[in-house]
mmCIF file of C-alpha atoms and ligand atoms in Angstrom:
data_model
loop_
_atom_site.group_PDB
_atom_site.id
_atom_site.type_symbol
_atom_site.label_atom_id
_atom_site.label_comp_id
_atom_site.label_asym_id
_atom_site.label_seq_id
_atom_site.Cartn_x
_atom_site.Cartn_y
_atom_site.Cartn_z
ATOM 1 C CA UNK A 3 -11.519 50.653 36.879
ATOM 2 C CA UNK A 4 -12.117 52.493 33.528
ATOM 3 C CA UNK A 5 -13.926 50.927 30.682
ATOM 4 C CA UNK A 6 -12.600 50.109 27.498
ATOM 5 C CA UNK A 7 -15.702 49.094 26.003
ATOM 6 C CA UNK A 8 -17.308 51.573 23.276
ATOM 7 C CA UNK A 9 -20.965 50.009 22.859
ATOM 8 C CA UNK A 10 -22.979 53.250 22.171
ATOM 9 C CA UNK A 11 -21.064 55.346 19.667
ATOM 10 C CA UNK A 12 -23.623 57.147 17.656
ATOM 11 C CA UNK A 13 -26.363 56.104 20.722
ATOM 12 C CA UNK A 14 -27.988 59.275 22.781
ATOM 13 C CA UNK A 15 -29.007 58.711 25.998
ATOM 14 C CA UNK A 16 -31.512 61.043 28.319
ATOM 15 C CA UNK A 17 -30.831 60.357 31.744
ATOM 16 C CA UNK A 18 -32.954 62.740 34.574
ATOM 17 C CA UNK A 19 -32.003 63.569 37.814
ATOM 18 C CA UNK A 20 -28.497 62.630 36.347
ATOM 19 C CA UNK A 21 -26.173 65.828 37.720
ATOM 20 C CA UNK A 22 -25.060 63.806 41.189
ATOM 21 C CA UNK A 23 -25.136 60.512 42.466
ATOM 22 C CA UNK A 24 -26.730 56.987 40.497
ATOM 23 C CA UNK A 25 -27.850 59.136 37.485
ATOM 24 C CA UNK A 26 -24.888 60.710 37.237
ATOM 25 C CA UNK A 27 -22.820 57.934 37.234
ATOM 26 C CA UNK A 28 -24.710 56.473 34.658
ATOM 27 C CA UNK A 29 -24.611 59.195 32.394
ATOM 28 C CA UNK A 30 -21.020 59.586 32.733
ATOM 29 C CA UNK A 31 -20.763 55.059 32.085
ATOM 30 C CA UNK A 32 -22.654 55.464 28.684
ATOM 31 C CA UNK A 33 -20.903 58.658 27.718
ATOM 32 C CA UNK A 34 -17.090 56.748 28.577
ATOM 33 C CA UNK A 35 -18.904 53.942 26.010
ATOM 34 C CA UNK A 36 -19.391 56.807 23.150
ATOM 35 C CA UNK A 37 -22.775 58.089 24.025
ATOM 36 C CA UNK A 38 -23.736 61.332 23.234
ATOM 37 C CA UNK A 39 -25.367 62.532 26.393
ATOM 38 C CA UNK A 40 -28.719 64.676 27.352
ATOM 39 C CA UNK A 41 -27.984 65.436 31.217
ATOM 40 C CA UNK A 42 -30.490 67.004 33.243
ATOM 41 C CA UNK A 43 -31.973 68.076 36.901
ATOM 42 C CA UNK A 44 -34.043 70.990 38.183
ATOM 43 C CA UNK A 45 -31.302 73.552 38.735
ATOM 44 C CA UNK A 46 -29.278 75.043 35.802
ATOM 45 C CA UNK A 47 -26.101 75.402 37.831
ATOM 46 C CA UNK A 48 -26.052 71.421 38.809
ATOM 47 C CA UNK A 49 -26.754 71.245 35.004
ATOM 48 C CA UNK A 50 -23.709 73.213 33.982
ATOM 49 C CA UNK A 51 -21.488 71.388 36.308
ATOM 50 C CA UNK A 52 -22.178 68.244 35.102
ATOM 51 C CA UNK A 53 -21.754 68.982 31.582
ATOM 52 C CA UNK A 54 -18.687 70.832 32.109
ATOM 53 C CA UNK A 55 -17.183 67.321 34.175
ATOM 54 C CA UNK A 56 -18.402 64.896 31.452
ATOM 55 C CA UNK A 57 -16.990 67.154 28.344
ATOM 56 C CA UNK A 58 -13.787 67.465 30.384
ATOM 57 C CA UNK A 59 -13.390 63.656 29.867
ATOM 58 C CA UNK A 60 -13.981 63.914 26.353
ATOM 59 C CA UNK A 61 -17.807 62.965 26.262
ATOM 60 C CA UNK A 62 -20.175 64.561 24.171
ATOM 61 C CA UNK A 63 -23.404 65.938 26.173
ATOM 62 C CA UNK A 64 -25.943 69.245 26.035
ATOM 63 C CA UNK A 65 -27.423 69.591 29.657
ATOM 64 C CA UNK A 66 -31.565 70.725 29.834
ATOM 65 C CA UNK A 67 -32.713 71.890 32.846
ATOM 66 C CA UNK A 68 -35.982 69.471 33.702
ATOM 67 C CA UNK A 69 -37.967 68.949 36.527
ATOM 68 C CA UNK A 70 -39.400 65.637 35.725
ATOM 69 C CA UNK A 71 -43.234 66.591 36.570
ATOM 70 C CA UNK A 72 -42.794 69.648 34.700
ATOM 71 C CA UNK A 73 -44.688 69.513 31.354
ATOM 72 C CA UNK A 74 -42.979 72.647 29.867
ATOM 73 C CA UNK A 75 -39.350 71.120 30.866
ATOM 74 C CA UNK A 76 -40.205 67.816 30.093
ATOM 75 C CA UNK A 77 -41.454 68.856 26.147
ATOM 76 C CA UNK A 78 -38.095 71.031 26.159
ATOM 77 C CA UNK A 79 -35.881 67.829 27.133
ATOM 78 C CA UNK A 80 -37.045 66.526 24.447
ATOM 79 C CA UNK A 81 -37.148 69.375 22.150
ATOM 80 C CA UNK A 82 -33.549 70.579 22.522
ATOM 81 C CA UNK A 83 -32.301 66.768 22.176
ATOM 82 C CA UNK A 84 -34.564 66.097 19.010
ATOM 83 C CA UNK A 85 -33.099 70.100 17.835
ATOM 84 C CA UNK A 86 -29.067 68.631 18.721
ATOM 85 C CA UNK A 87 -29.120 64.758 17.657
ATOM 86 C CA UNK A 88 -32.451 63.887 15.989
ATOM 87 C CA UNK A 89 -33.186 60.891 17.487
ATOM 88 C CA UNK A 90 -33.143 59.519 20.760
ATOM 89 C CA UNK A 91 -31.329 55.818 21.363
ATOM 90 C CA UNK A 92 -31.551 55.091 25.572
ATOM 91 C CA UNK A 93 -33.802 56.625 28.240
ATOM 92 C CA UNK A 94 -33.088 56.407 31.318
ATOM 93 C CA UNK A 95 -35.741 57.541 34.117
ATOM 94 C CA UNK A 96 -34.174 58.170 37.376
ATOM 95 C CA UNK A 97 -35.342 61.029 39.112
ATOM 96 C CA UNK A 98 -37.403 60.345 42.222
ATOM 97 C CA UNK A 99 -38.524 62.010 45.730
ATOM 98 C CA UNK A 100 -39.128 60.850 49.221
ATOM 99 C CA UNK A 101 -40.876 63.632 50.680
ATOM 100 C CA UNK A 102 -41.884 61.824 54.078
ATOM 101 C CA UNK A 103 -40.930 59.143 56.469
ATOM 102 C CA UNK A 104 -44.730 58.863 57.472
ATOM 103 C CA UNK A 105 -46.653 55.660 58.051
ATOM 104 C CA UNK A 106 -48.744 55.221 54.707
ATOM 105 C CA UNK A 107 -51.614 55.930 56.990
ATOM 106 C CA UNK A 108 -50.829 59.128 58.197
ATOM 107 C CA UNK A 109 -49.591 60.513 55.290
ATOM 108 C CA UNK A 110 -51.217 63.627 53.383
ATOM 109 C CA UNK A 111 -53.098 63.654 49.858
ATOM 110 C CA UNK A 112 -50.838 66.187 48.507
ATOM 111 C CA UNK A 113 -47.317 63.928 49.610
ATOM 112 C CA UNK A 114 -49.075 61.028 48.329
ATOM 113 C CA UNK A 115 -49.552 63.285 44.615
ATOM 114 C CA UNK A 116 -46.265 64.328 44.824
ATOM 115 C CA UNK A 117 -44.682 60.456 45.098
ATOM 116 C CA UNK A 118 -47.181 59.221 42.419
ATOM 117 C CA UNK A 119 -46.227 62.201 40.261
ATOM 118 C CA UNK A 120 -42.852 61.988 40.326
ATOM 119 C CA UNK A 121 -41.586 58.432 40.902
ATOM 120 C CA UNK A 122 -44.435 56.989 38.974
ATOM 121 C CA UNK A 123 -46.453 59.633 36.433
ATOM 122 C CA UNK A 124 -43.624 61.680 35.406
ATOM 123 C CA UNK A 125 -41.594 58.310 34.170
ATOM 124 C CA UNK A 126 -45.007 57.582 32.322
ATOM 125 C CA UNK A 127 -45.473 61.279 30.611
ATOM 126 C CA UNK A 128 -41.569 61.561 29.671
ATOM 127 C CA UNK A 129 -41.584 57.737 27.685
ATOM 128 C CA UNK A 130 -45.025 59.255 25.731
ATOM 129 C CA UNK A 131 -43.099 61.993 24.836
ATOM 130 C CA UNK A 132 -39.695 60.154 23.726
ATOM 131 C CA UNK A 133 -41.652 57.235 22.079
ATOM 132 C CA UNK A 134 -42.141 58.375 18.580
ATOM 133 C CA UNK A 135 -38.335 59.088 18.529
ATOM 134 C CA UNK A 136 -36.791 56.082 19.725
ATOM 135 C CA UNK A 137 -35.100 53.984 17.282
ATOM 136 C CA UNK A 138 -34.881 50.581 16.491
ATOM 137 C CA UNK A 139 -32.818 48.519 19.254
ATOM 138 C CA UNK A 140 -33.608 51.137 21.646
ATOM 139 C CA UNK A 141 -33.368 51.022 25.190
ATOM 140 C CA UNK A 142 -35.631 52.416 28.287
ATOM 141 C CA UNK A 143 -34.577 52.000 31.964
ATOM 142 C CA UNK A 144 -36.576 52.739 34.923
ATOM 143 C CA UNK A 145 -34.523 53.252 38.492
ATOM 144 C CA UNK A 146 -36.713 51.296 41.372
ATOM 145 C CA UNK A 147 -35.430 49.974 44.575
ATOM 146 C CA UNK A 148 -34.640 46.976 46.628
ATOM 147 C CA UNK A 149 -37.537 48.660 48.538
ATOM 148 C CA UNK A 150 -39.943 48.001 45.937
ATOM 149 C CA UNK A 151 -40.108 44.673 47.157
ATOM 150 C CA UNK A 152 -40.235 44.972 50.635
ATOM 151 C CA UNK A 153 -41.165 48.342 51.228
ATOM 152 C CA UNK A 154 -39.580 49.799 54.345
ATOM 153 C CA UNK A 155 -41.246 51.328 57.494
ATOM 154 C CA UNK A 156 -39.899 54.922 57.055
ATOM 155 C CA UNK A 157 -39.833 55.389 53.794
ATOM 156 C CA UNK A 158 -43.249 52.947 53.292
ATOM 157 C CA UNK A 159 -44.815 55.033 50.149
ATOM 158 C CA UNK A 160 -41.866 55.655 48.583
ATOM 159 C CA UNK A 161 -41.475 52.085 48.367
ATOM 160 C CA UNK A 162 -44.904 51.559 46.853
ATOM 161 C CA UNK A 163 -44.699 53.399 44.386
ATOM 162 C CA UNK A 164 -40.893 52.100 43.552
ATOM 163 C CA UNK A 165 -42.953 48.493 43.369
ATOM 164 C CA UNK A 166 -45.143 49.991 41.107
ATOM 165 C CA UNK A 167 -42.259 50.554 38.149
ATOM 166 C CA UNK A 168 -41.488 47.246 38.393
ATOM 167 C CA UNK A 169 -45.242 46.949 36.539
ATOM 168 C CA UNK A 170 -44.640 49.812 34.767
ATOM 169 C CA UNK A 171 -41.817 48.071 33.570
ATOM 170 C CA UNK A 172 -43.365 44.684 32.487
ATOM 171 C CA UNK A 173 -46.636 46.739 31.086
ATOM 172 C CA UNK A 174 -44.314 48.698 28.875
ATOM 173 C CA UNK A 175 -41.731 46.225 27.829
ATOM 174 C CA UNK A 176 -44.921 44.403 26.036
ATOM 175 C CA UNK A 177 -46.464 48.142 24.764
ATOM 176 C CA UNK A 178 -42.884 49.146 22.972
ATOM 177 C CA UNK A 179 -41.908 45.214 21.826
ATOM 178 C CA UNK A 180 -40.073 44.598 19.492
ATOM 179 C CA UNK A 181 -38.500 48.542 18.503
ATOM 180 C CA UNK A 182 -37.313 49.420 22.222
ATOM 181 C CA UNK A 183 -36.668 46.956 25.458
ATOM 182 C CA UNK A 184 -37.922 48.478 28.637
ATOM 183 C CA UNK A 185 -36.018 47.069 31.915
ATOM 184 C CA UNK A 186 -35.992 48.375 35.383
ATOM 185 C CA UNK A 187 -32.791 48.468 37.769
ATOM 186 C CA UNK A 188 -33.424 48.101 41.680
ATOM 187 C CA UNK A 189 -30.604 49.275 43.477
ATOM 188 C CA UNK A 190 -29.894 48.009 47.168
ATOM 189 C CA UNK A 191 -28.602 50.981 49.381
ATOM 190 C CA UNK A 192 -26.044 53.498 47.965
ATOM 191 C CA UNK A 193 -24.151 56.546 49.678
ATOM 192 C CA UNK A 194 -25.812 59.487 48.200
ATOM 193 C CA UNK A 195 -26.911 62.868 48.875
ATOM 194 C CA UNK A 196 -30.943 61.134 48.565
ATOM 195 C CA UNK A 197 -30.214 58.088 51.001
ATOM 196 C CA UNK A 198 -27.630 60.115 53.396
ATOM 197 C CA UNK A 199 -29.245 58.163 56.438
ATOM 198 C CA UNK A 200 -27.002 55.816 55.100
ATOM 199 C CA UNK A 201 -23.791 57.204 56.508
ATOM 200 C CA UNK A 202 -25.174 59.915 59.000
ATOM 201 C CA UNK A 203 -24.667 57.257 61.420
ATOM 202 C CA UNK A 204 -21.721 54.733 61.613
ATOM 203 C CA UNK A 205 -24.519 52.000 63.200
ATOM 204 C CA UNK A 206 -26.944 52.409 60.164
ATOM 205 C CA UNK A 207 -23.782 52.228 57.962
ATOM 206 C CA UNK A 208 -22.714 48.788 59.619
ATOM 207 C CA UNK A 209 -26.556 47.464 60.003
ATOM 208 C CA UNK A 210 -26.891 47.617 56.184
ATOM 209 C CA UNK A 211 -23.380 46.142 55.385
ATOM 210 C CA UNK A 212 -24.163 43.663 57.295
ATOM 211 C CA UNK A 213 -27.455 42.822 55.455
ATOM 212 C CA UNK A 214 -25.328 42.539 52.140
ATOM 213 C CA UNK A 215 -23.589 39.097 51.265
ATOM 214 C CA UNK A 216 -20.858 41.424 50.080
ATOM 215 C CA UNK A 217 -19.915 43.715 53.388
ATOM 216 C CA UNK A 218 -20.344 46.705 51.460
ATOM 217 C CA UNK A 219 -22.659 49.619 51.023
ATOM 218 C CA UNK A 220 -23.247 49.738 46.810
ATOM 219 C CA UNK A 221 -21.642 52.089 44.398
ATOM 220 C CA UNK A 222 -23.004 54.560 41.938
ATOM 221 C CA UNK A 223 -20.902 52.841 39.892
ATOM 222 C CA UNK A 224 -22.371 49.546 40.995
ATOM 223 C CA UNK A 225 -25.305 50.783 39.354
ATOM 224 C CA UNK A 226 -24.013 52.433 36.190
ATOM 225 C CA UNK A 227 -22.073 48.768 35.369
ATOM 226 C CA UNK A 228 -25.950 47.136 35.095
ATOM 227 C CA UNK A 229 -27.440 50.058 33.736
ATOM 228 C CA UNK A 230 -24.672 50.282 30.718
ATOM 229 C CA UNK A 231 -25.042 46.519 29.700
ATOM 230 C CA UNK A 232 -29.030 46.964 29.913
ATOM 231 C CA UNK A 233 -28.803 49.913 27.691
ATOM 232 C CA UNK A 234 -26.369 47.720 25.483
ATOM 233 C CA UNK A 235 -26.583 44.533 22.513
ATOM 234 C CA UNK A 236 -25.141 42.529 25.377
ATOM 235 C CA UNK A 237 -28.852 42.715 26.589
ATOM 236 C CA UNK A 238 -30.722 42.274 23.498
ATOM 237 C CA UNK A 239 -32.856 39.569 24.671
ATOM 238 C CA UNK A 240 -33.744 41.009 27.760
ATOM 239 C CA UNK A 241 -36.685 42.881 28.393
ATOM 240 C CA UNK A 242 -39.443 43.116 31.143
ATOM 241 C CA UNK A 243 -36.992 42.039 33.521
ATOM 242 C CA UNK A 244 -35.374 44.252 37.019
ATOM 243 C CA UNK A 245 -32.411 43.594 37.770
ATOM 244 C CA UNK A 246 -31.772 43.403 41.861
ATOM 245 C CA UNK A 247 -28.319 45.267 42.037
ATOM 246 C CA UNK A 248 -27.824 45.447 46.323
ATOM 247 C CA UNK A 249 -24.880 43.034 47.047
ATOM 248 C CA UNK A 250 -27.406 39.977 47.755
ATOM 249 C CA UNK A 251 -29.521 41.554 50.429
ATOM 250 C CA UNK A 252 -32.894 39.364 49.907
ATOM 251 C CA UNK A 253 -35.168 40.639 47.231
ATOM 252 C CA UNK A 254 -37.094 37.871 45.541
ATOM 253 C CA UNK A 255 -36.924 33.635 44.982
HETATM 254 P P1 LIG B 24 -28.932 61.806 44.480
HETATM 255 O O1 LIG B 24 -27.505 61.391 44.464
HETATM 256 O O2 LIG B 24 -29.408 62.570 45.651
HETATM 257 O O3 LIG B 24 -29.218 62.605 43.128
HETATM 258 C C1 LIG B 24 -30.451 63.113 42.891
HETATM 259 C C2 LIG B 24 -30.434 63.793 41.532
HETATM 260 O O4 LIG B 24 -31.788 64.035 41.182
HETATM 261 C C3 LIG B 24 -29.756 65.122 41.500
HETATM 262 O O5 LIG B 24 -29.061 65.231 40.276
HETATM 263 C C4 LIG B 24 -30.906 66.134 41.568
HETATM 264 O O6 LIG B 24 -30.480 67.354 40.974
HETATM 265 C C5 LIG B 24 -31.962 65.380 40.763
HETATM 266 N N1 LIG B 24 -33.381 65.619 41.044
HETATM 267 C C6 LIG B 24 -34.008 65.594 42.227
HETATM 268 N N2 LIG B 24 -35.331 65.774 42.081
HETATM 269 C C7 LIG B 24 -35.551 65.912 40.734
HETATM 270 C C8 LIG B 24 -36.701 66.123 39.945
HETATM 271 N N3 LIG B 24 -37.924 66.260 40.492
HETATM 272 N N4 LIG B 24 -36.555 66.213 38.603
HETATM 273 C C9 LIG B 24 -35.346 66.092 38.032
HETATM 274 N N5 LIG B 24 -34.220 65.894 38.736
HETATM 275 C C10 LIG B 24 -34.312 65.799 40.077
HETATM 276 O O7 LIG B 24 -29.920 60.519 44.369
HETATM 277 P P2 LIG B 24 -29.641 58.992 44.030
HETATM 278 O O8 LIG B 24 -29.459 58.272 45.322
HETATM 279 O O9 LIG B 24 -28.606 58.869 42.979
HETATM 280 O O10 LIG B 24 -31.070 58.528 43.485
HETATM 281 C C11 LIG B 24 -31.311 58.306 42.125
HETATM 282 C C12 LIG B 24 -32.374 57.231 41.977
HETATM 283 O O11 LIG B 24 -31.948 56.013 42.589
HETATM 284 C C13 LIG B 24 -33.744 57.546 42.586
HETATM 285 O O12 LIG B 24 -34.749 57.076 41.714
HETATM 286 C C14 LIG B 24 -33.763 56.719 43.846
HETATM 287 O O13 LIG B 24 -35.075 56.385 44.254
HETATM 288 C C15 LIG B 24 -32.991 55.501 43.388
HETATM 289 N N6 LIG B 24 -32.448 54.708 44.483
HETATM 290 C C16 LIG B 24 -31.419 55.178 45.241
HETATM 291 C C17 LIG B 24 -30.920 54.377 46.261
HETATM 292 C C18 LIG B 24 -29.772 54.815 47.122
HETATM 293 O O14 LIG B 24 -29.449 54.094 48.098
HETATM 294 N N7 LIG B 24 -29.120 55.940 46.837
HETATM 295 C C19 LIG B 24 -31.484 53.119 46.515
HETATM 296 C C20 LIG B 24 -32.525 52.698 45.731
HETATM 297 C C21 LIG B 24 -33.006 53.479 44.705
HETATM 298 P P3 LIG B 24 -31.259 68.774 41.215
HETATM 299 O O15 LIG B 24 -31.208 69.022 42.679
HETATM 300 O O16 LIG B 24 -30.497 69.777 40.385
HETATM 301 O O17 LIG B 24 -32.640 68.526 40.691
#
């Protein structure tokens, strides 16, 4: 179903990690809604592809290449969207890893810094950088997981430190109050390149359907939906707040 709702015209939106899958999707959501788009990953030719599909559909984007716990390409996200549009309207921090399915126990100092740096720090460094240009009514996302809750045996530090945004969000929604919301998304379990365990086997595929209240594995457009009315004045009076987004699988009373 395409959207005929046009709630960011003259809005730009950053999304990282947003060349495939969730961030992607919700690039391409605000952009359909008139956002002028900063798309970005680590590799230049995942860059180019996903600026060339989003201006084929009439969206206006630049794409940086930026890997998120990269200072240099983090200043230069910033930079070249600051050089194009001069101000910066929705953030969206998306990009994550999940380098290990280790017990927390057994797993090694330098996996642990690269979760924390990543998932957690690089979120942190990218929102000092974009601060001073966000404008009034502005809008900052964070992308968690269901598994921030309840944080799963195999992917156990991943989880923690996706239960750690969900501070990270409250913490920040009170530091940038009243100028810019901050709000966190936690999406339930989504067929992507990052979570293909989902549908590399047909009984893993079923198990989680079945653990939904909707028989269904989630959408990256699932997630774009939430993330575009977040971002929007539908949400003005929300901030602090994650929304659970996994087709009722348990999260939270
Ligand atoms: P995905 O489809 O595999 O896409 C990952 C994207 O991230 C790609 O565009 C990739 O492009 C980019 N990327 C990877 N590492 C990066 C880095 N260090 N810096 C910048 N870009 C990077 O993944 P996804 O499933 O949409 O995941 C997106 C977010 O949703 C993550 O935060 C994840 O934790 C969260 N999430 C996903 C699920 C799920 O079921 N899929 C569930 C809960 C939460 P390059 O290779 O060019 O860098």
């Amino acid at each position: 179903m395409e959207t005929t709702k046009r709630r960011f015209e003259g809005k730009v939106a950053i999304v990282t990690a947003s060349t495939q899958g969730i961030g992607f999707s919700i690039a391409e959501r605000l952009g359909l809604e008139g956002a002028s788009l900063v798309i970005s990953s680590r590799k230049q030719k995942n860059v180019d592809e996903a600026v060339e599909k989003v201006r084929s559909r009439g969206i206006d984007a630049i794409g940086v290449v930026c890997h998120v716990s990269n200072a240099e390409h983090r200043k230069n996200l910033i930079d070249a969207t600051l050089k194009k549009y001069g101000h910066i309207d929705i953030v969206v921090s998306n990009a994550a890893a999940n380098p290990s399915t280790d017990n927390i126990l057994d797993t090694k100092e330098s996996v642990l810094d690269k979760l924390w740096e990543i998932n957690v720090k690089a979120s942190i460094l990218l929102l000092q950088a974009a601060a001073p240009h966000l404008r009034e009514g502005s809008s900052v996302i964070l992308i968690s997981s269901i598994g921030g809750y309840n944080p799963q045996k195999t992917m156990a530090m991943y989880g923690v430190t996706k239960t750690a945004l969900f501070g990270l969000t409250k913490a920040l929604a009170v530091e940038m109050a009243p100028n810019t919301r901050v709000n966190c998304i936690a999406p339930g379990f989504v067929p992507t390149h990052f979570a293909d365990f989902i549908t590399r086997s047909e009984s893993v595929r079923k198990a989680i359907e079945e653990k939904t209240l909707l028989n269904r594995l989630g959408t990256t457009r699932d997630m774009a939906g939430v993330a575009a009315f977040l971002a929007s004045e539908d949400a003005a009076y929300i901030t602090g707040e994650t929304i659970v987004v996994a087709g009722g699988i348990p999260s939270r009373l």
